[in-house]
Amino acid sequence: MTAEADGAVGARRKWRKLGAKWQSSFPLDTSNVSLGSWLDEQDEPWGIGCKACRSAGCTGNLAQYLVTSEAGIQKENFMKHAKSKNHCNAVAHYLSVAVSATAGSLPSSDLAIDAAPSPDQFKDCLEKMKKGVALEGRKLTMMVYCLAEAMKSIDQRHLSRAAEIALFRDERKGRILLRFRAVTNNLEIWSGMLGQERDAGTGGLNLTKATESILKRACGRWFGSGSDKQKPFVKWQLFNQVRQKITTITVDSAQDELVSGEIMRTALTPQQQVLCPNLRCVIRDKAHSSRRLTSRPWNADDALKETMNFFCGGPGSVARLIQYSPEIRRVFEKICEESDNAVRSAVVNFRSAQHRFESHSKTLGRTCLFLHACIRTCLHLVRTRKDAVGNKAKLWIQKLDAETALMAAMLADAADSSLQLTRKMDSEEVDPACMTLDVTIYLEEIRALFIHEEVLRRFGYTSTMLQTLQQPLVFQAGSLTKCLGSESGVSKEIQERCLSRMKIWVRLATEALKAEFPSFELGQAYRVFNLHTGSLEATSDLARIAQVCKLDAQVLQHQWSDLYPRARANMPSDLTANANRQAWQRTLQQMAESRTGHCHPSGVLRSALVSYFVYGGSSSGVEQAFSRNSWVCNARRAAMRPHVEEMVLKVSSGVAKYDLADLLRLAQLTWQSCFGRPRESSGRVSRLDKGLKRTLTGEDGLQTEAAFTRKRRKEAAAASSACRHLEMKEEEEDHLADSALWSEKHDRELAFQKRKAFTKLVHAFSENALLPAECPDDLQEAHLQCMEKMRTNEVKRQQRRLCADAIDKGCSKKDFFGSIQGCVAYLAVSATGDLKAACQLSSVQITQNPADAGIIVCNDPGQMTDVKLQLVSALSGCYEVSPGLMLGSKGCALKMHTAAAIPRALLVSPGSRKQDADFWTFLRKALPLGHAWVLHSVDLGNLREQQGRFKPGVAFIMVTVDEAKDKIFSGKRAGIQDARGRAMKASFGYIKRRRPRVVLFENVPGILEKKHKPVLCGMHKALKKLGYVMWLKTLDSSNFKVPQMRRRVFLVAILKTSLRRKFK
């Protein structure tokens, strides 16, 4: 038995002996002993405390029932506590509530607004928050604040007891939200919302500052109360405890989030302070990782991406036409009732979010299940609509063929399998012990379906589509007659072509899975605690956990081997998401209560289990809180003050797990502390059936889409089990890479996933999560390079921020006059005696040559009218100073960038050298010493050749107007036969497909010549045939306040249906 257990047994023995005597010595009220003592005993977990201080939400060992040692149970300690100011106030509050309850008095209805609401009123407030009712009136806002403070008080109680704490953070629309999970040594879990920071800025440093600000408010009291009775303060002892206990933080894969994680545990610059010194792991959201298994490989394949856009993602897809038009949706629903579809009940919801790739799964599957209804809907639109909607429907059914439909069905099967994995990961309570098993099942399933071609034989979207295409459907779209399907079914050639593309996807998804779920991550090592299947690599996984958590690996291995069979015996019959955690918690509890528990030590295993319990693989709880906040606050969110929005978000999220009676009591005490005294409940009885779950009845068979999906998933799991012993050979992988369907984009995607896997390897090395055998020789150097790059980027970011702040603030007069001492000034204003004296006083010399000046004194800094002075100022980077500033009064100074320091080459033609001789002479004199400009005199025929010797954007050709008309400066005049002219054909292809409302062409005036007349006529006929009206005009840039003569021909074409008034 450990020393801690011995102390607890001795403390209980001492309390049984002296507890009653001490309770009689410390009554709540000396004048009324019948009210009992404030000294109290708690059973689970056992401890001695003060019930008055606990009801008031105070901190301290007695307030939180943490006195569990024999040395702590002393009469001197109780006497000292009884004399403290906080205890006396807590007893007074407790007695006021107790007296009111025993008297049974109810407050009158005409009490002032500062009278505390009853518990029933607080319950109504909670119901209003759940329904999203607006905060109308000051009293309702005050009640929400009291509930939020009560929840915060309970959260602080759990945070102080925690052994380890995990954070979950995400950012959306300028709001940073933070949730937590606290785990005690008894493996008790408590989670909740810490707070929200609004408009904190971007960048890793700003995210870290926002996190620190949220933690301070979460560890404090009375922030945002608006009451004069209580001033906000931070419980620094609790804040420092929480900082030390934070061991993991779960974020998405954004670079700012990862940099912030590094700043929180290791200061990247000397100015930064470590917020969480014991932060072990910065975890990337696994739900986002599961989405990338489908999104990235599909986007890497043009055929798969085009099929996705054609069926559900693109603007011309039938799914979008149905979703965004109530009338088309009504027509589709009516047609579904008359069509022969795979399922009988019509589903008209085709909504999908572009940023949520898994949301396309339902849309894609529903388009496949209701394919005939979609075709008939499009035919209806072609017959009845002559606008853009009718054109989109016509293009959709013209492009639809058997191969596209079969490809979409296979994508629907793949998307549904991916959706199952995302649903498992998309929860804040995801069990890391089951993560490896879920990923393995997913990989086996997609390999069985597409590598072993079970998708053609098993029930699902693909097999249903094959049956659909065995029923020929003949229809006419405009002048085109089409037949979709054949009685002989889809040809083997089409099936093999579609399967080849899906096999390529499986190859890319396998590489993406290795990068997103690497085997060396700490989360993968927690599979040793999976009591369903166990772990084949328990030794290495336990060694990894011990290494990261700084435990003894041999002791951990011994204790795990001892208690693992007992934990499997304690597995609950209903395999819920928390079954593993419940079994391990019950096992350790039994060992602690058993008489032979000292023979089975579990201290090291308990520490490892605490790290397992606190590990959070997904920040979905934060995203759900954001969504709930947008629903609860709705349009009022923009007008809410930050602290009001924060408390509304806290009250509306996760109230169910709090003890309602304790929560309402603390809310009343909060009201009493800030606004007034509490009053008694009205005693209203709630409904007997409130909260009971109602049973839903459904029909058997494939009446619904849900039934279809359930049957499809059972068949996919069966296919995975049947093909589990079959593996993909290396020759087959090489064959995929050599196939005609494999492209350069697939190679780039494979290279990206391998680079990402190596980056994850470096990240795991920095967290000490790699075993010695997993560390390559160059990993230490790569880690140092990564940290140096991150540190350099952070320093650059800070320098840019400092520069931006300096530019915004400008410089003071003292700094300005200190920087111009010893400079030479040119006076572009009248040289008065006062101005000369001011220059002499500032140690500034006056010159008559502008080229020698570093300061130009002028009336309009930045807007001088003298062109020569503008050129000198820009080349030399002069100060342009107003006379008033030099004289000591108000004025401004502008520091120009030194243009002569930028490498430039001016290639001057003979005509320009002769015609503009005065300018070139002045330019040579104006260039400062050490300039980076080069002046070349080049013959007219060699100008282009000399320009090509320099980098793009460095060399500029200087010619006269007459020389610019030379043939070497004009195009080849090859018209549409030129490579650039052929771009016009591609433009018309785009116009024909997309039918934009406005088309704008720009070309040189040479297109109006006689030899190019057929081109213009062809453009006019083509645009007119597509329904456009065309205008043509030649414009000169010099007529539009541009200092350049450039004539161009502009052609504007507008759709007749979009033309509302006459175009000019």
PDB file of N, CA, C and O in Angstrom, residues 14-64:
ATOM      1  N   LYS A  14      -9.089   8.797  12.373  1.00  0.00           N
ATOM      2  CA  LYS A  14      -9.054   9.951  13.285  1.00  0.00           C
ATOM      3  C   LYS A  14     -10.379  10.697  13.258  1.00  0.00           C
ATOM      4  O   LYS A  14     -10.882  11.162  14.296  1.00  0.00           O
ATOM      5  N   TRP A  15     -11.007  10.811  12.077  1.00  0.00           N
ATOM      6  CA  TRP A  15     -12.278  11.532  11.966  1.00  0.00           C
ATOM      7  C   TRP A  15     -13.399  10.772  12.674  1.00  0.00           C
ATOM      8  O   TRP A  15     -14.262  11.370  13.314  1.00  0.00           O
ATOM      9  N   ARG A  16     -13.398   9.432  12.551  1.00  0.00           N
ATOM     10  CA  ARG A  16     -14.429   8.655  13.252  1.00  0.00           C
ATOM     11  C   ARG A  16     -14.329   8.830  14.772  1.00  0.00           C
ATOM     12  O   ARG A  16     -15.340   8.800  15.480  1.00  0.00           O
ATOM     13  N   LYS A  17     -13.127   9.047  15.236  1.00  0.00           N
ATOM     14  CA  LYS A  17     -12.923   9.169  16.672  1.00  0.00           C
ATOM     15  C   LYS A  17     -13.266  10.562  17.197  1.00  0.00           C
ATOM     16  O   LYS A  17     -13.897  10.709  18.263  1.00  0.00           O
ATOM     17  N   LEU A  18     -12.878  11.627  16.462  1.00  0.00           N
ATOM     18  CA  LEU A  18     -13.005  12.998  16.972  1.00  0.00           C
ATOM     19  C   LEU A  18     -13.960  13.868  16.163  1.00  0.00           C
ATOM     20  O   LEU A  18     -14.168  15.026  16.512  1.00  0.00           O
ATOM     21  N   GLY A  19     -14.536  13.327  15.073  1.00  0.00           N
ATOM     22  CA  GLY A  19     -15.343  14.157  14.185  1.00  0.00           C
ATOM     23  C   GLY A  19     -16.558  14.761  14.862  1.00  0.00           C
ATOM     24  O   GLY A  19     -16.851  15.959  14.729  1.00  0.00           O
ATOM     25  N   ALA A  20     -17.303  13.965  15.600  1.00  0.00           N
ATOM     26  CA  ALA A  20     -18.520  14.464  16.258  1.00  0.00           C
ATOM     27  C   ALA A  20     -18.193  15.543  17.284  1.00  0.00           C
ATOM     28  O   ALA A  20     -18.913  16.550  17.407  1.00  0.00           O
ATOM     29  N   LYS A  21     -17.089  15.370  17.986  1.00  0.00           N
ATOM     30  CA  LYS A  21     -16.689  16.366  18.986  1.00  0.00           C
ATOM     31  C   LYS A  21     -16.339  17.698  18.323  1.00  0.00           C
ATOM     32  O   LYS A  21     -16.729  18.770  18.792  1.00  0.00           O
ATOM     33  N   TRP A  22     -15.603  17.619  17.217  1.00  0.00           N
ATOM     34  CA  TRP A  22     -15.221  18.855  16.509  1.00  0.00           C
ATOM     35  C   TRP A  22     -16.441  19.534  15.890  1.00  0.00           C
ATOM     36  O   TRP A  22     -16.519  20.758  15.858  1.00  0.00           O
ATOM     37  N   GLN A  23     -17.366  18.777  15.365  1.00  0.00           N
ATOM     38  CA  GLN A  23     -18.569  19.373  14.773  1.00  0.00           C
ATOM     39  C   GLN A  23     -19.380  20.144  15.803  1.00  0.00           C
ATOM     40  O   GLN A  23     -19.941  21.200  15.505  1.00  0.00           O
ATOM     41  N   SER A  24     -19.437  19.614  16.999  1.00  0.00           N
ATOM     42  CA  SER A  24     -20.149  20.348  18.049  1.00  0.00           C
ATOM     43  C   SER A  24     -19.393  21.599  18.492  1.00  0.00           C
ATOM     44  O   SER A  24     -20.004  22.551  19.001  1.00  0.00           O
ATOM     45  N   SER A  25     -18.074  21.614  18.278  1.00  0.00           N
ATOM     46  CA  SER A  25     -17.261  22.774  18.671  1.00  0.00           C
ATOM     47  C   SER A  25     -17.326  23.892  17.638  1.00  0.00           C
ATOM     48  O   SER A  25     -16.984  25.043  17.952  1.00  0.00           O
ATOM     49  N   PHE A  26     -17.747  23.577  16.417  1.00  0.00           N
ATOM     50  CA  PHE A  26     -17.755  24.585  15.346  1.00  0.00           C
ATOM     51  C   PHE A  26     -19.139  24.633  14.711  1.00  0.00           C
ATOM     52  O   PHE A  26     -19.342  24.141  13.594  1.00  0.00           O
ATOM     53  N   PRO A  27     -20.145  25.196  15.421  1.00  0.00           N
ATOM     54  CA  PRO A  27     -21.505  25.274  14.844  1.00  0.00           C
ATOM     55  C   PRO A  27     -21.598  26.401  13.823  1.00  0.00           C
ATOM     56  O   PRO A  27     -20.777  27.319  13.804  1.00  0.00           O
ATOM     57  N   LEU A  28     -22.627  26.316  13.012  1.00  0.00           N
ATOM     58  CA  LEU A  28     -22.898  27.399  12.066  1.00  0.00           C
ATOM     59  C   LEU A  28     -23.327  28.659  12.796  1.00  0.00           C
ATOM     60  O   LEU A  28     -22.893  29.773  12.464  1.00  0.00           O
ATOM     61  N   ASP A  29     -24.196  28.483  13.781  1.00  0.00           N
ATOM     62  CA  ASP A  29     -24.709  29.621  14.541  1.00  0.00           C
ATOM     63  C   ASP A  29     -24.694  29.236  16.027  1.00  0.00           C
ATOM     64  O   ASP A  29     -25.357  28.274  16.441  1.00  0.00           O
ATOM     65  N   THR A  30     -23.919  29.960  16.816  1.00  0.00           N
ATOM     66  CA  THR A  30     -23.820  29.636  18.247  1.00  0.00           C
ATOM     67  C   THR A  30     -25.139  29.826  18.967  1.00  0.00           C
ATOM     68  O   THR A  30     -25.394  29.186  19.991  1.00  0.00           O
ATOM     69  N   SER A  31     -26.011  30.702  18.428  1.00  0.00           N
ATOM     70  CA  SER A  31     -27.303  30.939  19.077  1.00  0.00           C
ATOM     71  C   SER A  31     -28.347  29.905  18.680  1.00  0.00           C
ATOM     72  O   SER A  31     -29.401  29.814  19.302  1.00  0.00           O
ATOM     73  N   ASN A  32     -28.091  29.156  17.618  1.00  0.00           N
ATOM     74  CA  ASN A  32     -29.046  28.145  17.154  1.00  0.00           C
ATOM     75  C   ASN A  32     -28.248  26.906  16.743  1.00  0.00           C
ATOM     76  O   ASN A  32     -27.907  26.712  15.577  1.00  0.00           O
ATOM     77  N   VAL A  33     -27.963  26.047  17.735  1.00  0.00           N
ATOM     78  CA  VAL A  33     -27.112  24.872  17.495  1.00  0.00           C
ATOM     79  C   VAL A  33     -27.810  23.849  16.607  1.00  0.00           C
ATOM     80  O   VAL A  33     -27.165  22.997  15.989  1.00  0.00           O
ATOM     81  N   SER A  34     -29.135  23.947  16.511  1.00  0.00           N
ATOM     82  CA  SER A  34     -29.876  22.957  15.712  1.00  0.00           C
ATOM     83  C   SER A  34     -29.545  23.032  14.224  1.00  0.00           C
ATOM     84  O   SER A  34     -29.824  22.097  13.479  1.00  0.00           O
ATOM     85  N   LEU A  35     -28.968  24.134  13.795  1.00  0.00           N
ATOM     86  CA  LEU A  35     -28.597  24.263  12.374  1.00  0.00           C
ATOM     87  C   LEU A  35     -27.378  23.424  12.015  1.00  0.00           C
ATOM     88  O   LEU A  35     -27.077  23.240  10.843  1.00  0.00           O
ATOM     89  N   GLY A  36     -26.700  22.874  13.039  1.00  0.00           N
ATOM     90  CA  GLY A  36     -25.576  21.995  12.769  1.00  0.00           C
ATOM     91  C   GLY A  36     -24.264  22.738  12.643  1.00  0.00           C
ATOM     92  O   GLY A  36     -24.154  23.937  12.915  1.00  0.00           O
ATOM     93  N   SER A  37     -23.259  22.007  12.168  1.00  0.00           N
ATOM     94  CA  SER A  37     -21.900  22.537  12.054  1.00  0.00           C
ATOM     95  C   SER A  37     -21.551  22.799  10.595  1.00  0.00           C
ATOM     96  O   SER A  37     -22.101  22.162   9.684  1.00  0.00           O
ATOM     97  N   TRP A  38     -20.641  23.749  10.424  1.00  0.00           N
ATOM     98  CA  TRP A  38     -20.135  23.974   9.060  1.00  0.00           C
ATOM     99  C   TRP A  38     -19.092  22.932   8.676  1.00  0.00           C
ATOM    100  O   TRP A  38     -18.764  22.760   7.500  1.00  0.00           O
ATOM    101  N   LEU A  39     -18.543  22.210   9.647  1.00  0.00           N
ATOM    102  CA  LEU A  39     -17.564  21.160   9.389  1.00  0.00           C
ATOM    103  C   LEU A  39     -18.292  19.911   8.902  1.00  0.00           C
ATOM    104  O   LEU A  39     -19.228  19.432   9.547  1.00  0.00           O
ATOM    105  N   ASP A  40     -17.874  19.378   7.765  1.00  0.00           N
ATOM    106  CA  ASP A  40     -18.672  18.349   7.096  1.00  0.00           C
ATOM    107  C   ASP A  40     -17.750  17.271   6.525  1.00  0.00           C
ATOM    108  O   ASP A  40     -16.565  17.523   6.252  1.00  0.00           O
ATOM    109  N   GLU A  41     -18.336  16.073   6.318  1.00  0.00           N
ATOM    110  CA  GLU A  41     -17.603  14.941   5.731  1.00  0.00           C
ATOM    111  C   GLU A  41     -18.242  14.582   4.389  1.00  0.00           C
ATOM    112  O   GLU A  41     -19.469  14.514   4.268  1.00  0.00           O
ATOM    113  N   GLN A  42     -17.411  14.339   3.383  1.00  0.00           N
ATOM    114  CA  GLN A  42     -17.881  13.943   2.049  1.00  0.00           C
ATOM    115  C   GLN A  42     -17.469  12.500   1.796  1.00  0.00           C
ATOM    116  O   GLN A  42     -16.335  12.101   2.089  1.00  0.00           O
ATOM    117  N   ASP A  43     -18.397  11.710   1.227  1.00  0.00           N
ATOM    118  CA  ASP A  43     -18.147  10.284   1.032  1.00  0.00           C
ATOM    119  C   ASP A  43     -17.351   9.989  -0.232  1.00  0.00           C
ATOM    120  O   ASP A  43     -16.360   9.273  -0.206  1.00  0.00           O
ATOM    121  N   GLU A  44     -17.777  10.489  -1.388  1.00  0.00           N
ATOM    122  CA  GLU A  44     -17.155  10.171  -2.675  1.00  0.00           C
ATOM    123  C   GLU A  44     -16.773  11.425  -3.435  1.00  0.00           C
ATOM    124  O   GLU A  44     -17.666  12.160  -3.868  1.00  0.00           O
ATOM    125  N   PRO A  45     -15.490  11.722  -3.632  1.00  0.00           N
ATOM    126  CA  PRO A  45     -14.345  11.109  -2.956  1.00  0.00           C
ATOM    127  C   PRO A  45     -14.265  11.588  -1.517  1.00  0.00           C
ATOM    128  O   PRO A  45     -14.676  12.714  -1.204  1.00  0.00           O
ATOM    129  N   TRP A  46     -13.684  10.774  -0.646  1.00  0.00           N
ATOM    130  CA  TRP A  46     -13.718  11.085   0.781  1.00  0.00           C
ATOM    131  C   TRP A  46     -12.871  12.305   1.080  1.00  0.00           C
ATOM    132  O   TRP A  46     -11.769  12.479   0.532  1.00  0.00           O
ATOM    133  N   GLY A  47     -13.389  13.175   1.962  1.00  0.00           N
ATOM    134  CA  GLY A  47     -12.642  14.342   2.379  1.00  0.00           C
ATOM    135  C   GLY A  47     -13.421  15.135   3.412  1.00  0.00           C
ATOM    136  O   GLY A  47     -14.641  14.963   3.580  1.00  0.00           O
ATOM    137  N   ILE A  48     -12.714  16.007   4.136  1.00  0.00           N
ATOM    138  CA  ILE A  48     -13.300  16.875   5.152  1.00  0.00           C
ATOM    139  C   ILE A  48     -13.275  18.296   4.615  1.00  0.00           C
ATOM    140  O   ILE A  48     -12.287  18.743   4.018  1.00  0.00           O
ATOM    141  N   GLY A  49     -14.383  19.059   4.843  1.00  0.00           N
ATOM    142  CA  GLY A  49     -14.437  20.410   4.325  1.00  0.00           C
ATOM    143  C   GLY A  49     -15.476  21.257   5.033  1.00  0.00           C
ATOM    144  O   GLY A  49     -16.136  20.823   5.992  1.00  0.00           O
ATOM    145  N   CYS A  50     -15.639  22.455   4.504  1.00  0.00           N
ATOM    146  CA  CYS A  50     -16.576  23.430   5.060  1.00  0.00           C
ATOM    147  C   CYS A  50     -17.720  23.600   4.069  1.00  0.00           C
ATOM    148  O   CYS A  50     -17.505  24.066   2.936  1.00  0.00           O
ATOM    149  N   LYS A  51     -18.936  23.226   4.461  1.00  0.00           N
ATOM    150  CA  LYS A  51     -20.057  23.310   3.529  1.00  0.00           C
ATOM    151  C   LYS A  51     -20.480  24.749   3.273  1.00  0.00           C
ATOM    152  O   LYS A  51     -21.025  25.057   2.213  1.00  0.00           O
ATOM    153  N   ALA A  52     -20.219  25.659   4.197  1.00  0.00           N
ATOM    154  CA  ALA A  52     -20.569  27.061   3.975  1.00  0.00           C
ATOM    155  C   ALA A  52     -19.678  27.674   2.899  1.00  0.00           C
ATOM    156  O   ALA A  52     -20.150  28.363   1.996  1.00  0.00           O
ATOM    157  N   CYS A  53     -18.369  27.436   2.999  1.00  0.00           N
ATOM    158  CA  CYS A  53     -17.437  27.969   2.001  1.00  0.00           C
ATOM    159  C   CYS A  53     -17.662  27.322   0.632  1.00  0.00           C
ATOM    160  O   CYS A  53     -17.512  27.957  -0.407  1.00  0.00           O
ATOM    161  N   ARG A  54     -18.042  26.046   0.639  1.00  0.00           N
ATOM    162  CA  ARG A  54     -18.297  25.376  -0.628  1.00  0.00           C
ATOM    163  C   ARG A  54     -19.523  25.961  -1.318  1.00  0.00           C
ATOM    164  O   ARG A  54     -19.532  26.165  -2.533  1.00  0.00           O
ATOM    165  N   SER A  55     -20.564  26.246  -0.550  1.00  0.00           N
ATOM    166  CA  SER A  55     -21.773  26.818  -1.141  1.00  0.00           C
ATOM    167  C   SER A  55     -21.523  28.212  -1.682  1.00  0.00           C
ATOM    168  O   SER A  55     -22.174  28.641  -2.636  1.00  0.00           O
ATOM    169  N   ALA A  56     -20.546  28.937  -1.084  1.00  0.00           N
ATOM    170  CA  ALA A  56     -20.237  30.290  -1.551  1.00  0.00           C
ATOM    171  C   ALA A  56     -19.277  30.286  -2.730  1.00  0.00           C
ATOM    172  O   ALA A  56     -18.980  31.341  -3.288  1.00  0.00           O
ATOM    173  N   GLY A  57     -18.753  29.095  -3.104  1.00  0.00           N
ATOM    174  CA  GLY A  57     -17.837  29.016  -4.238  1.00  0.00           C
ATOM    175  C   GLY A  57     -16.435  29.472  -3.912  1.00  0.00           C
ATOM    176  O   GLY A  57     -15.706  29.895  -4.819  1.00  0.00           O
ATOM    177  N   CYS A  58     -16.022  29.398  -2.625  1.00  0.00           N
ATOM    178  CA  CYS A  58     -14.673  29.815  -2.235  1.00  0.00           C
ATOM    179  C   CYS A  58     -13.654  28.761  -2.664  1.00  0.00           C
ATOM    180  O   CYS A  58     -13.991  27.640  -3.034  1.00  0.00           O
ATOM    181  N   THR A  59     -12.369  29.160  -2.612  1.00  0.00           N
ATOM    182  CA  THR A  59     -11.284  28.238  -2.924  1.00  0.00           C
ATOM    183  C   THR A  59     -10.590  27.836  -1.626  1.00  0.00           C
ATOM    184  O   THR A  59     -10.823  28.412  -0.561  1.00  0.00           O
ATOM    185  N   GLY A  60      -9.726  26.849  -1.692  1.00  0.00           N
ATOM    186  CA  GLY A  60      -9.022  26.357  -0.527  1.00  0.00           C
ATOM    187  C   GLY A  60      -9.340  24.897  -0.277  1.00  0.00           C
ATOM    188  O   GLY A  60     -10.322  24.343  -0.804  1.00  0.00           O
ATOM    189  N   ASN A  61      -8.528  24.244   0.516  1.00  0.00           N
ATOM    190  CA  ASN A  61      -8.696  22.815   0.754  1.00  0.00           C
ATOM    191  C   ASN A  61     -10.004  22.504   1.473  1.00  0.00           C
ATOM    192  O   ASN A  61     -10.711  21.548   1.128  1.00  0.00           O
ATOM    193  N   LEU A  62     -10.360  23.290   2.490  1.00  0.00           N
ATOM    194  CA  LEU A  62     -11.604  23.040   3.208  1.00  0.00           C
ATOM    195  C   LEU A  62     -12.823  23.344   2.356  1.00  0.00           C
ATOM    196  O   LEU A  62     -13.839  22.641   2.424  1.00  0.00           O
ATOM    197  N   ALA A  63     -12.754  24.391   1.538  1.00  0.00           N
ATOM    198  CA  ALA A  63     -13.890  24.740   0.676  1.00  0.00           C
ATOM    199  C   ALA A  63     -14.142  23.680  -0.382  1.00  0.00           C
ATOM    200  O   ALA A  63     -15.273  23.477  -0.823  1.00  0.00           O
ATOM    201  N   GLN A  64     -13.085  22.957  -0.795  1.00  0.00           N
ATOM    202  CA  GLN A  64     -13.219  21.963  -1.856  1.00  0.00           C
ATOM    203  C   GLN A  64     -13.115  20.532  -1.331  1.00  0.00           C
ATOM    204  O   GLN A  64     -12.948  19.600  -2.110  1.00  0.00           O
TER     205      GLN A  64
END
